[in-house]
Amino acid sequence: MLTFTLRRLALFLFTMMVLTLLSFSLSFLFPGDTVINHSGQINATATDLAKLNEAYQMDKNIFRQYSAYLQHIINGDFGQSMASQSPISNEIIELLPATIELSLVALLIAMLVGIPLGFIAAINHNKTSDNAILSFAMIGYSIPVFWLGLLAILLFSIGLGWLPSSGKISLLFEIEFVTGIQFIDILLSDSPYKWQAFNNASAHIILPACVIALAPATIFIRLSRAAMIEVLATSYIRAARAKGLNFRQIIFRHAIRNALIQIIRHVGLQFANLVTLAMVTEVIFSWPGIGRWLIESISQRDYTAIQSGLLALSCFIFIVHILTDFIYAALNPLARGNNHGS
Amino acid sequence: MAREKIYQEEVFPSPFMQLWGIFRKTPVAMVGFCCFIFLITLAIFAPIISPYSPVESNLEMILLPPAWHPDGNVSYLLGTDELGRDMLSRLMYGTSLTFGLSFIVVVFSLVIGVVIGSLSALTRGFKSSFLNHFLDVILSIPSLLLAIIIVAILGPGIGNTVWAIAIVFIPQFIHITRYAVKEEFRKDYVLASRLDGASNFRILYYSVFPNIVERLMSQATLAQSAAILDIATLGFLGLGAQIPLPEWGAILANGLEHFYIAPWTVYLPGLAILFAVVATNLVGEGIRHALKLRKES
């Protein structure tokens, strides 16, 4: 386990270096002055500029510039947003939890729906139900997420009027900002309308989360189906059958456990995909998350915000990646010694 | 005098032809393949067969519903949008933008990826390992996110979108080519032609490529379905094709304001994207299915 941890740590440091290097070089690639792109101070006077040049060591060689930039990042100084002139770190702290919340709920839905369906398909391999589930998976995988979001709004919000179509919670409720994750904040607050707020927040999250969850769910269907088919063909399942265990015992005690381990490995990779879908969905459902903020910054040409937002988002994706790797290694002793993976 | 065949000669079709033989017998895959060919034809001939111009507005025919609606007009088969532009023509031109461009992009990145991938498969040591790690980092970032970053650098526009998506897909092809070439190079038939004195390049060209071409094609269909969705999504977000261009995602974004009174301006481009992606995925699924069957036989 120690070598595994060290190896992951090395990979983490390497990736962080590549990511910061990327965001550092973005300042040079974006139009405009590099130091202004770093700091986002578009209205800086000549004295301010001189100070900024000093702080980012712009007159030194490129390595010194990079280390100065890195120092700023480590101190939590991402510069100012060019559009609103407020510190970007504050905005990210406010917006990132909303995206995390939405993606986690979507991931949960995708796993709860996708994995059982995949198992059912695998158990009925090559039968009608298998084919039906596979065709559903194919269509779900092919639907453009923004179109699905619009159809869902048209049907459930406008047509049937069941669920709200935009925002995180109704404006009537006043929830203090503690962690940024709405559900935890609501439970922590001592408002008398706690449970109404909780219900309202859940009603707001259902529609966007389901829209995001569809495509990852279909991928979970395929993964779990493949894993289950593989497990059912192994000799220990045949041994269990020969021992006289009935079907349910085999599936629930032996097959599902071993198939699940295979799926957990892919959760990290799917999560990256899911966050991208969440970015697009946030635009449609006006969800106050980092995806919508990032896409708005692109159309406003707010380069500092783009740069830091990307860094924050990709760090988050990568941390989830590493975490799932650890969970997988903790659950599956076979994976710890292996050199491949990563 | 013609020589008679004394021995029954066994004919071994090339791996690719074997695959086509199995592929042809899967009806679902063939349906997907026909749709794919249909879309390609449409993408090429859209300017000739479309009845109206995709950008010219006709203020007398605003928000006309499709022809099967009681208020519809049969000369505007799929209705018109808020500027009186014919939806059918716009969708046809959109095929060459969304589908045609995604096809070109995938072919372009396939060629570049295969060249770099096979070169890197033949190198060893630090360079190779660095490339491997670097690719892992790039591949763990979703294609749409990477495309958004590149569009942010280059600025919005359809041309920049195409470049962004081409750059995004190159690492995938490098990775799969590298892996496939390395795997093939370990096999005995490569050793046999090496004993014949063949150079690396010759082995690569005559022995390895015919054996990995279908794996590359299968990856290319996956990439294309992602490319269609990415181009459309960027168009929808206003980062890709700009306003008058009839790109499917952009048409959809354009129809949003009249979503409630003219739902067909949103339904139809969405269906077109869905159709294109499903057709591409069916072809890919057919190739993978045929590959599996060939491996088993």
XYZ file of C-alpha atoms in Angstrom:
639
model
C 0.000 0.000 0.000
C 2.901 2.367 0.724
C 4.406 2.114 -2.758
C 0.932 2.510 -4.190
C 0.409 5.717 -2.199
C 3.812 7.060 -3.179
C 3.187 6.304 -6.820
C -0.192 8.048 -6.737
C 1.386 10.997 -4.948
C 4.042 11.269 -7.658
C 1.362 11.136 -10.324
C -0.632 13.772 -8.448
C 2.342 16.122 -8.217
C 3.202 15.555 -11.865
C -0.348 16.304 -12.949
C -0.595 19.382 -10.750
C 2.615 20.616 -12.338
C 1.256 20.052 -15.841
C -2.032 21.747 -14.946
C -0.428 24.818 -13.363
C 2.018 25.000 -16.252
C -0.950 24.928 -18.619
C -2.800 27.675 -16.781
C 0.441 29.674 -16.515
C 1.003 29.444 -20.252
C -2.625 30.400 -20.921
C -1.763 33.925 -19.793
C 0.743 34.122 -22.622
C -1.609 32.566 -25.141
C -4.577 34.794 -24.377
C -4.650 38.146 -26.112
C -3.520 41.122 -24.043
C -0.718 41.753 -21.601
C 0.562 38.719 -19.687
C 0.704 40.310 -16.261
C -2.804 41.716 -16.640
C -4.016 38.260 -17.634
C -2.323 36.849 -14.522
C -3.814 39.360 -12.142
C -6.964 40.497 -13.911
C -6.415 44.161 -12.990
C -7.481 45.809 -16.209
C -7.677 49.322 -14.747
C -4.220 49.226 -13.196
C -2.248 52.500 -13.159
C 1.432 52.654 -14.070
C 2.473 52.293 -10.407
C 0.146 49.303 -9.954
C 1.587 47.711 -13.068
C 5.117 48.196 -11.791
C 4.102 46.528 -8.509
C 2.432 43.643 -10.341
C 5.464 43.160 -12.551
C 7.510 42.980 -9.370
C 5.116 40.512 -7.715
C 4.988 38.191 -10.719
C 8.716 38.746 -11.427
C 7.984 39.506 -15.048
C 11.488 40.890 -15.701
C 13.169 37.635 -14.639
C 13.474 34.475 -16.712
C 10.543 32.174 -17.392
C 11.268 29.762 -14.512
C 11.261 32.563 -11.959
C 8.005 33.817 -13.462
C 6.482 30.378 -13.154
C 7.569 29.972 -9.532
C 6.180 33.418 -8.715
C 2.906 32.443 -10.328
C 2.898 29.155 -8.406
C 3.485 31.063 -5.175
C 0.437 33.203 -5.850
C -1.679 30.123 -6.542
C -0.515 28.343 -3.379
C -1.341 31.450 -1.332
C -4.856 31.293 -2.773
C -4.461 34.442 -4.867
C -6.007 33.755 -8.271
C -6.181 37.423 -9.194
C -9.315 39.440 -9.891
C -12.108 38.771 -12.282
C -11.754 41.113 -15.263
C -15.523 41.489 -15.538
C -16.556 42.062 -11.918
C -13.175 43.078 -10.388
C -13.784 40.876 -7.350
C -11.256 38.267 -6.155
C -11.660 35.035 -8.089
C -10.865 32.800 -5.119
C -14.026 34.042 -3.365
C -16.162 33.352 -6.418
C -14.716 29.874 -6.814
C -15.323 29.043 -3.147
C -18.914 30.141 -3.577
C -19.595 28.411 -6.894
C -17.582 25.193 -6.854
C -19.594 23.541 -4.032
C -22.820 23.996 -6.024
C -21.271 22.135 -8.945
C -19.883 19.447 -6.647
C -23.310 18.976 -5.097
C -25.042 18.714 -8.464
C -22.464 16.305 -9.875
C -22.481 14.083 -6.804
C -26.274 13.784 -6.835
C -26.135 13.041 -10.566
C -23.406 10.444 -10.021
C -25.499 8.791 -7.339
C -28.543 8.661 -9.631
C -26.453 7.353 -12.512
C -24.987 4.575 -10.381
C -28.257 3.613 -8.720
C -30.004 3.324 -12.077
C -27.199 2.187 -14.340
C -25.531 -0.560 -12.316
C -28.650 -2.652 -11.512
C -29.858 -2.335 -15.117
C -26.466 -3.524 -16.337
C -26.596 -6.498 -13.978
C -30.088 -7.400 -15.169
C -28.896 -7.192 -18.770
C -25.907 -9.415 -18.011
C -27.973 -12.043 -16.194
C -30.376 -12.188 -19.147
C -27.491 -12.122 -21.602
C -28.632 -12.296 -25.266
C -32.321 -12.214 -24.373
C -34.948 -9.600 -25.168
C -34.495 -7.658 -21.938
C -30.741 -7.484 -22.577
C -31.310 -6.080 -26.048
C -33.917 -3.624 -24.799
C -31.548 -2.314 -22.116
C -28.710 -2.050 -24.627
C -30.831 -0.094 -27.104
C -31.916 2.237 -24.320
C -28.257 2.675 -23.418
C -27.362 3.482 -27.021
C -30.053 6.146 -27.330
C -29.325 7.626 -23.916
C -25.675 7.876 -24.831
C -26.453 9.649 -28.099
C -28.885 12.328 -26.889
C -27.282 15.766 -26.763
C -27.476 16.873 -23.131
C -28.685 20.429 -23.834
C -31.564 19.120 -25.928
C -32.552 16.648 -23.226
C -32.483 19.481 -20.673
C -34.808 21.608 -22.803
C -37.218 18.722 -23.373
C -37.251 17.995 -19.639
C -38.054 21.643 -18.870
C -40.794 21.671 -21.500
C -42.361 18.482 -20.172
C -41.938 18.653 -16.393
C -41.799 22.388 -15.714
C -43.975 23.987 -18.374
C -46.234 21.119 -19.436
C -46.931 19.314 -16.173
C -45.734 21.993 -13.762
C -44.269 19.455 -11.335
C -40.748 20.725 -10.883
C -39.086 24.158 -10.984
C -36.891 24.812 -14.001
C -34.176 27.121 -12.742
C -32.022 27.971 -9.763
C -30.881 26.124 -6.690
C -33.637 26.972 -4.238
C -36.647 29.278 -4.091
C -35.672 32.866 -3.229
C -38.093 32.809 -0.265
C -35.707 30.756 1.796
C -32.709 32.415 3.298
C -29.915 29.941 3.911
C -26.676 30.997 5.475
C -23.567 30.127 3.467
C -21.452 27.680 5.475
C -20.082 24.901 3.288
C -21.697 25.923 0.033
C -23.307 22.511 -0.296
C -26.953 23.412 -0.069
C -28.288 20.342 1.705
C -25.687 20.486 4.459
C -26.219 24.234 4.878
C -29.959 23.721 5.249
C -29.514 21.029 7.870
C -27.029 23.198 9.775
C -29.254 26.280 9.795
C -31.679 26.820 12.662
C -34.473 28.262 10.559
C -37.993 27.075 11.522
C -38.709 26.328 7.852
C -35.825 23.896 7.550
C -37.819 21.016 6.123
C -39.738 23.155 3.648
C -36.392 24.498 2.450
C -35.040 20.977 2.217
C -37.996 19.839 0.118
C -37.714 22.886 -2.079
C -34.008 22.324 -2.654
C -34.601 18.678 -3.532
C -37.308 19.641 -6.025
C -34.853 22.030 -7.663
C -32.055 19.506 -7.949
C -34.021 16.527 -9.329
C -34.453 17.717 -12.908
C -30.889 18.908 -13.674
C -29.385 15.931 -11.847
C -31.474 13.452 -13.854
C -30.559 15.186 -17.119
C -26.858 14.987 -16.263
C -27.168 11.419 -15.030
C -28.589 9.899 -18.208
C -25.407 9.621 -20.276
C -23.178 8.380 -17.406
C -25.936 5.933 -16.409
C -25.816 4.356 -19.859
C -22.055 4.013 -19.527
C -22.514 2.377 -16.135
C -24.980 -0.013 -17.790
C -22.338 -1.085 -20.287
C -19.562 -1.306 -17.709
C -21.583 -3.300 -15.203
C -22.943 -5.571 -17.930
C -19.437 -6.327 -19.199
C -18.106 -6.836 -15.661
C -20.984 -9.136 -14.712
C -20.672 -11.243 -17.872
C -16.982 -11.632 -17.155
C -17.590 -12.610 -13.529
C -20.344 -15.088 -14.408
C -17.955 -16.891 -16.758
C -15.293 -17.444 -14.073
C -14.622 -20.795 -12.464
C -15.494 -19.739 -8.912
C -19.047 -19.069 -10.027
C -19.123 -22.498 -11.614
C -17.762 -23.927 -8.368
C -20.475 -22.150 -6.399
C -23.062 -23.551 -8.750
C -21.604 -27.041 -8.423
C -21.752 -26.672 -4.662
C -25.502 -26.382 -5.050
C -26.007 -22.704 -4.209
C -29.153 -21.343 -5.712
C -29.251 -18.541 -8.239
C -29.915 -15.723 -5.771
C -27.104 -16.742 -3.469
C -24.671 -16.862 -6.364
C -25.662 -13.469 -7.691
C -25.951 -11.582 -4.419
C -23.133 -13.157 -2.454
C -20.504 -13.774 -5.098
C -21.144 -12.188 -8.455
C -22.270 -8.669 -7.477
C -19.391 -8.071 -5.095
C -16.754 -8.988 -7.612
C -18.427 -7.145 -10.456
C -18.817 -3.941 -8.388
C -15.073 -3.732 -7.796
C -14.475 -3.582 -11.530
C -16.973 -0.747 -11.873
C -15.560 1.418 -9.065
C -12.361 1.671 -11.080
C -14.168 3.558 -13.819
C -16.089 5.957 -11.584
C -13.248 8.477 -11.595
C -13.078 8.615 -15.360
C -16.857 8.903 -15.631
C -16.850 11.693 -13.101
C -14.784 13.892 -15.421
C -17.320 13.296 -18.152
C -20.145 14.039 -15.760
C -18.668 17.381 -14.686
C -18.519 18.490 -18.325
C -22.157 17.564 -18.802
C -22.913 19.449 -15.580
C -21.286 22.581 -17.018
C -23.649 22.585 -19.986
C -26.675 21.699 -17.879
C -25.934 24.513 -15.437
C -26.336 26.968 -18.304
C -29.775 25.621 -19.175
C -31.087 25.333 -15.633
C -29.442 28.608 -14.441
C -27.708 26.629 -11.713
C -25.307 28.971 -9.908
C -22.261 26.740 -10.357
C -18.772 27.058 -11.701
C -19.659 25.708 -15.162
C -22.092 28.481 -15.958
C -19.677 31.046 -14.545
C -16.865 29.652 -16.710
C -18.912 29.676 -19.910
C -20.063 33.227 -19.161
C -16.458 34.257 -18.606
C -15.542 32.881 -22.013
C -18.159 35.005 -23.744
C -17.103 38.024 -21.655
C -13.413 37.376 -22.510
C -12.603 37.343 -18.795
C -9.248 35.608 -19.204
C -8.198 35.557 -15.562
C -11.461 33.892 -14.614
C -11.152 31.301 -17.410
C -7.619 30.459 -16.364
C -8.333 30.047 -12.664
C -11.700 28.396 -13.172
C -10.145 25.745 -15.374
C -7.403 25.156 -12.861
C -9.889 24.740 -10.010
C -12.196 22.487 -12.006
C -9.462 20.214 -13.334
C -7.852 19.956 -9.886
C -11.186 18.878 -8.496
C -11.672 16.283 -11.262
C -8.199 14.935 -10.708
C -8.592 14.687 -6.931
C -11.747 12.614 -7.448
C -9.739 10.479 -9.858
C -7.061 9.763 -7.276
C -9.659 9.147 -4.561
C -11.450 6.491 -6.603
C -8.087 4.895 -7.307
C -7.492 4.680 -3.557
C -10.943 3.263 -2.871
C -10.421 0.710 -5.590
C -7.035 -0.282 -4.174
C -8.453 -0.491 -0.655
C -11.254 -2.780 -1.812
C -9.237 -4.893 -4.200
C -5.913 -6.185 -2.862
C -4.983 -7.434 -6.330
C -4.721 -3.889 -7.672
C -2.152 -2.612 -5.170
C 0.880 -4.327 -6.624
C 0.049 -3.727 -10.243
C 2.145 -1.389 -12.312
C -0.402 -0.596 -14.944
C -3.470 1.404 -14.145
C -3.125 5.140 -13.520
C -3.959 -23.648 -72.322
C -5.408 -22.685 -69.013
C -3.949 -24.478 -66.103
C -6.516 -26.410 -64.249
C -6.756 -26.149 -60.547
C -5.543 -29.428 -59.166
C -5.499 -28.476 -55.550
C -8.326 -26.714 -53.878
C -6.693 -23.462 -53.123
C -7.719 -21.915 -49.872
C -8.422 -18.224 -50.172
C -7.724 -16.133 -47.106
C -9.456 -12.797 -47.294
C -7.619 -9.898 -45.673
C -8.559 -9.142 -42.055
C -10.507 -6.130 -43.218
C -12.558 -8.176 -45.721
C -13.280 -10.816 -43.067
C -14.594 -8.061 -40.873
C -16.760 -6.663 -43.654
C -18.166 -10.175 -44.239
C -19.348 -10.355 -40.631
C -20.417 -6.710 -40.530
C -22.624 -7.202 -43.619
C -24.592 -9.929 -41.885
C -25.622 -7.762 -38.921
C -28.849 -6.021 -39.976
C -28.767 -3.290 -37.304
C -25.215 -2.340 -38.193
C -26.122 -2.201 -41.884
C -29.050 0.135 -41.156
C -26.649 2.389 -39.263
C -24.176 2.174 -42.124
C -26.830 3.179 -44.698
C -27.841 6.157 -42.540
C -24.174 7.095 -42.275
C -23.741 6.998 -46.078
C -26.977 8.979 -46.438
C -25.674 11.685 -44.098
C -22.378 11.884 -45.967
C -24.197 12.265 -49.298
C -26.421 14.920 -47.772
C -23.396 16.749 -46.371
C -21.755 16.846 -49.821
C -24.795 17.671 -51.934
C -26.692 19.950 -49.518
C -26.163 23.119 -51.628
C -27.583 21.390 -54.723
C -30.640 19.666 -53.286
C -31.798 22.111 -50.625
C -34.893 24.039 -51.820
C -34.083 27.453 -50.265
C -31.110 29.427 -49.059
C -30.245 28.684 -45.410
C -29.548 32.304 -44.457
C -31.933 34.376 -46.568
C -34.957 35.508 -44.603
C -38.486 35.612 -45.960
C -40.597 37.888 -43.800
C -43.904 36.704 -45.259
C -43.418 33.173 -43.994
C -42.483 33.661 -40.342
C -42.769 30.750 -37.868
C -44.659 28.493 -40.245
C -45.309 25.096 -38.632
C -44.291 21.860 -40.394
C -46.393 20.676 -43.333
C -48.382 18.049 -41.366
C -49.765 20.760 -39.092
C -53.130 22.273 -40.231
C -51.493 25.694 -40.649
C -48.477 24.280 -42.445
C -47.446 24.962 -46.012
C -46.276 22.055 -48.115
C -43.599 24.074 -49.889
C -41.963 24.551 -46.484
C -41.906 20.901 -45.475
C -40.467 21.323 -41.973
C -41.715 24.834 -41.336
C -39.754 28.066 -40.953
C -38.034 29.901 -38.130
C -38.535 33.409 -36.748
C -36.954 35.029 -39.822
C -38.876 32.890 -42.302
C -35.888 30.710 -43.153
C -36.803 27.215 -44.325
C -35.990 24.670 -41.596
C -35.413 21.832 -44.076
C -32.757 23.766 -45.984
C -31.132 24.900 -42.771
C -30.974 21.350 -41.475
C -29.531 20.141 -44.796
C -26.781 22.752 -44.716
C -26.333 21.927 -41.054
C -25.479 18.363 -42.052
C -22.418 19.566 -43.894
C -21.440 21.804 -40.978
C -22.065 19.542 -37.993
C -21.740 16.080 -39.496
C -19.414 16.814 -42.417
C -17.009 18.881 -40.341
C -16.937 16.275 -37.578
C -16.074 13.628 -40.195
C -13.241 15.733 -41.623
C -11.969 16.558 -38.149
C -11.866 12.903 -37.152
C -10.061 11.863 -40.345
C -7.543 14.668 -39.832
C -6.793 13.762 -36.221
C -6.759 10.066 -37.109
C -3.996 10.588 -39.658
C -1.886 12.748 -37.348
C -2.513 10.493 -34.353
C -1.546 7.361 -36.281
C 1.708 8.904 -37.511
C 2.766 10.116 -34.046
C 1.481 6.971 -32.346
C 3.368 4.559 -34.576
C 6.547 6.636 -34.312
C 6.292 6.625 -30.539
C 5.562 2.882 -30.459
C 8.964 2.316 -32.041
C 10.850 4.440 -29.505
C 11.722 3.248 -26.041
C 12.877 4.585 -22.704
C 12.300 7.940 -21.082
C 10.738 9.644 -24.099
C 8.190 6.900 -24.439
C 7.343 6.834 -20.744
C 7.014 10.622 -20.577
C 4.648 10.539 -23.539
C 2.611 7.848 -21.845
C 2.154 9.865 -18.655
C 1.481 13.037 -20.570
C -1.218 11.303 -22.621
C -2.787 9.917 -19.451
C -3.168 13.419 -18.075
C -4.665 14.720 -21.316
C -7.007 11.756 -21.699
C -8.372 12.179 -18.192
C -9.709 15.629 -19.166
C -13.056 15.278 -20.996
C -13.005 16.243 -24.676
C -15.628 18.967 -24.325
C -13.780 20.665 -21.467
C -10.541 20.633 -23.441
C -12.343 21.987 -26.494
C -13.790 24.789 -24.374
C -10.274 25.677 -23.143
C -8.926 25.804 -26.682
C -11.885 27.859 -27.915
C -11.256 30.213 -25.002
C -7.710 30.705 -26.254
C -8.545 31.000 -29.940
C -11.822 32.893 -29.528
C -15.329 31.754 -30.589
C -16.095 30.755 -34.191
C -16.676 27.639 -36.231
C -13.133 27.514 -37.620
C -11.627 27.666 -34.147
C -14.060 25.011 -32.913
C -12.867 22.675 -35.648
C -9.226 23.232 -34.698
C -10.019 22.771 -31.031
C -11.790 19.474 -31.592
C -9.059 18.222 -33.928
C -6.443 18.914 -31.263
C -8.591 17.258 -28.612
C -8.924 13.989 -30.512
C -5.285 13.549 -31.538
C -4.146 12.145 -28.123
C -6.818 9.422 -28.248
C -5.568 8.210 -31.600
C -1.931 8.404 -30.526
C -2.763 6.311 -27.486
C -4.693 3.602 -29.306
C -2.226 3.372 -32.216
C 0.713 3.161 -29.866
C -0.931 0.432 -27.856
C -2.075 -1.560 -30.904
C 1.266 -1.288 -32.724
C 3.175 -2.373 -29.633
C 0.877 -5.340 -29.206
C 1.261 -6.405 -32.842
C 5.040 -6.027 -32.731
C 5.204 -8.725 -30.076
C 3.539 -11.277 -32.351
C 5.302 -13.985 -34.309
C 4.386 -12.861 -37.808
C 6.250 -9.611 -37.237
C 9.256 -11.608 -36.087
C 8.985 -13.690 -39.264
C 9.096 -10.669 -41.532
C 11.877 -9.205 -39.422
C 13.877 -12.389 -40.055
C 13.256 -11.793 -43.732
C 15.140 -8.555 -43.275
C 12.256 -6.123 -43.407
C 12.839 -2.682 -41.952
C 10.645 -1.297 -39.176
C 8.815 0.957 -41.592
C 8.115 -1.887 -43.991
C 6.773 -4.096 -41.189
C 4.610 -1.244 -40.011
C 3.198 -0.539 -43.434
C 2.691 -4.023 -44.863
C 2.180 -6.196 -41.791
C 0.943 -4.173 -38.847
C -1.407 -1.586 -40.354
C -3.697 -4.068 -42.134
C -4.182 -5.771 -38.777
C -5.007 -2.717 -36.707
C -7.044 -0.690 -39.197
C -10.383 -1.917 -37.868
C -9.468 -1.069 -34.291
C -8.634 2.439 -35.444
C -11.937 2.650 -37.282
C -13.827 1.586 -34.202
C -12.076 4.315 -32.222
C -12.808 6.775 -35.036
C -16.556 6.147 -34.825
C -16.449 6.747 -31.066
C -14.511 9.943 -31.689
C -16.935 11.048 -34.353
C -20.012 10.644 -32.210
C -18.239 12.684 -29.542
C -17.181 15.235 -32.171
C -20.745 15.731 -33.417
C -21.947 16.276 -29.857
C -19.043 18.619 -29.089
C -19.521 20.769 -32.195
C -23.249 20.986 -31.494
C -22.731 21.756 -27.804
C -20.208 24.505 -28.535
C -22.598 25.881 -31.153
C -25.406 25.811 -28.606
C -23.320 27.625 -25.994
C -22.506 30.320 -28.560
C -18.823 29.419 -28.577
C -18.894 27.606 -31.918
C -20.728 28.525 -35.106
C -21.912 32.127 -35.024
C -25.428 33.379 -35.613
C -26.413 33.062 -39.305
C -24.613 29.739 -39.825
C -27.044 26.798 -39.903
C -25.086 24.577 -37.514
C -27.452 22.215 -35.672
C -26.508 23.337 -32.164
C -26.683 26.996 -33.193
C -30.108 26.510 -34.830
C -31.306 24.974 -31.587
C -29.970 27.861 -29.505
C -31.609 30.233 -31.975
C -34.983 28.550 -31.557
C -34.887 28.850 -27.777
C -36.646 32.221 -27.654
C -39.621 30.842 -29.544
C -39.477 27.493 -27.815
C -43.036 27.635 -26.533
C -44.823 28.992 -29.609
C -42.646 27.237 -32.217
C -41.357 24.026 -30.625
C -40.307 22.543 -33.992
C -37.362 24.953 -34.176
C -35.995 23.105 -31.135
C -37.268 19.574 -31.771
C -35.964 19.209 -35.308
C -32.274 20.149 -34.877
C -32.172 18.013 -31.723
C -33.586 15.057 -33.635
C -31.047 15.629 -36.408
C -28.177 15.489 -33.891
C -29.658 12.401 -32.268
C -30.037 10.706 -35.673
C -26.446 11.458 -36.693
C -24.996 10.273 -33.390
C -27.085 7.093 -33.319
C -26.086 6.254 -36.916
C -22.410 6.736 -36.057
C -22.698 4.693 -32.876
C -24.491 1.867 -34.712
C -21.644 1.640 -37.219
C -19.118 1.609 -34.379
C -21.102 -0.990 -32.477
C -21.273 -3.130 -35.637
C -17.501 -2.945 -36.079
C -16.871 -3.898 -32.453
C -19.361 -6.762 -32.668
C -17.720 -8.045 -35.863
C -14.267 -7.745 -34.262
C -15.427 -9.829 -31.321
C -16.937 -12.513 -33.574
C -13.794 -12.649 -35.725
C -11.653 -13.066 -32.646
C -13.814 -15.943 -31.437
C -13.898 -17.769 -34.765
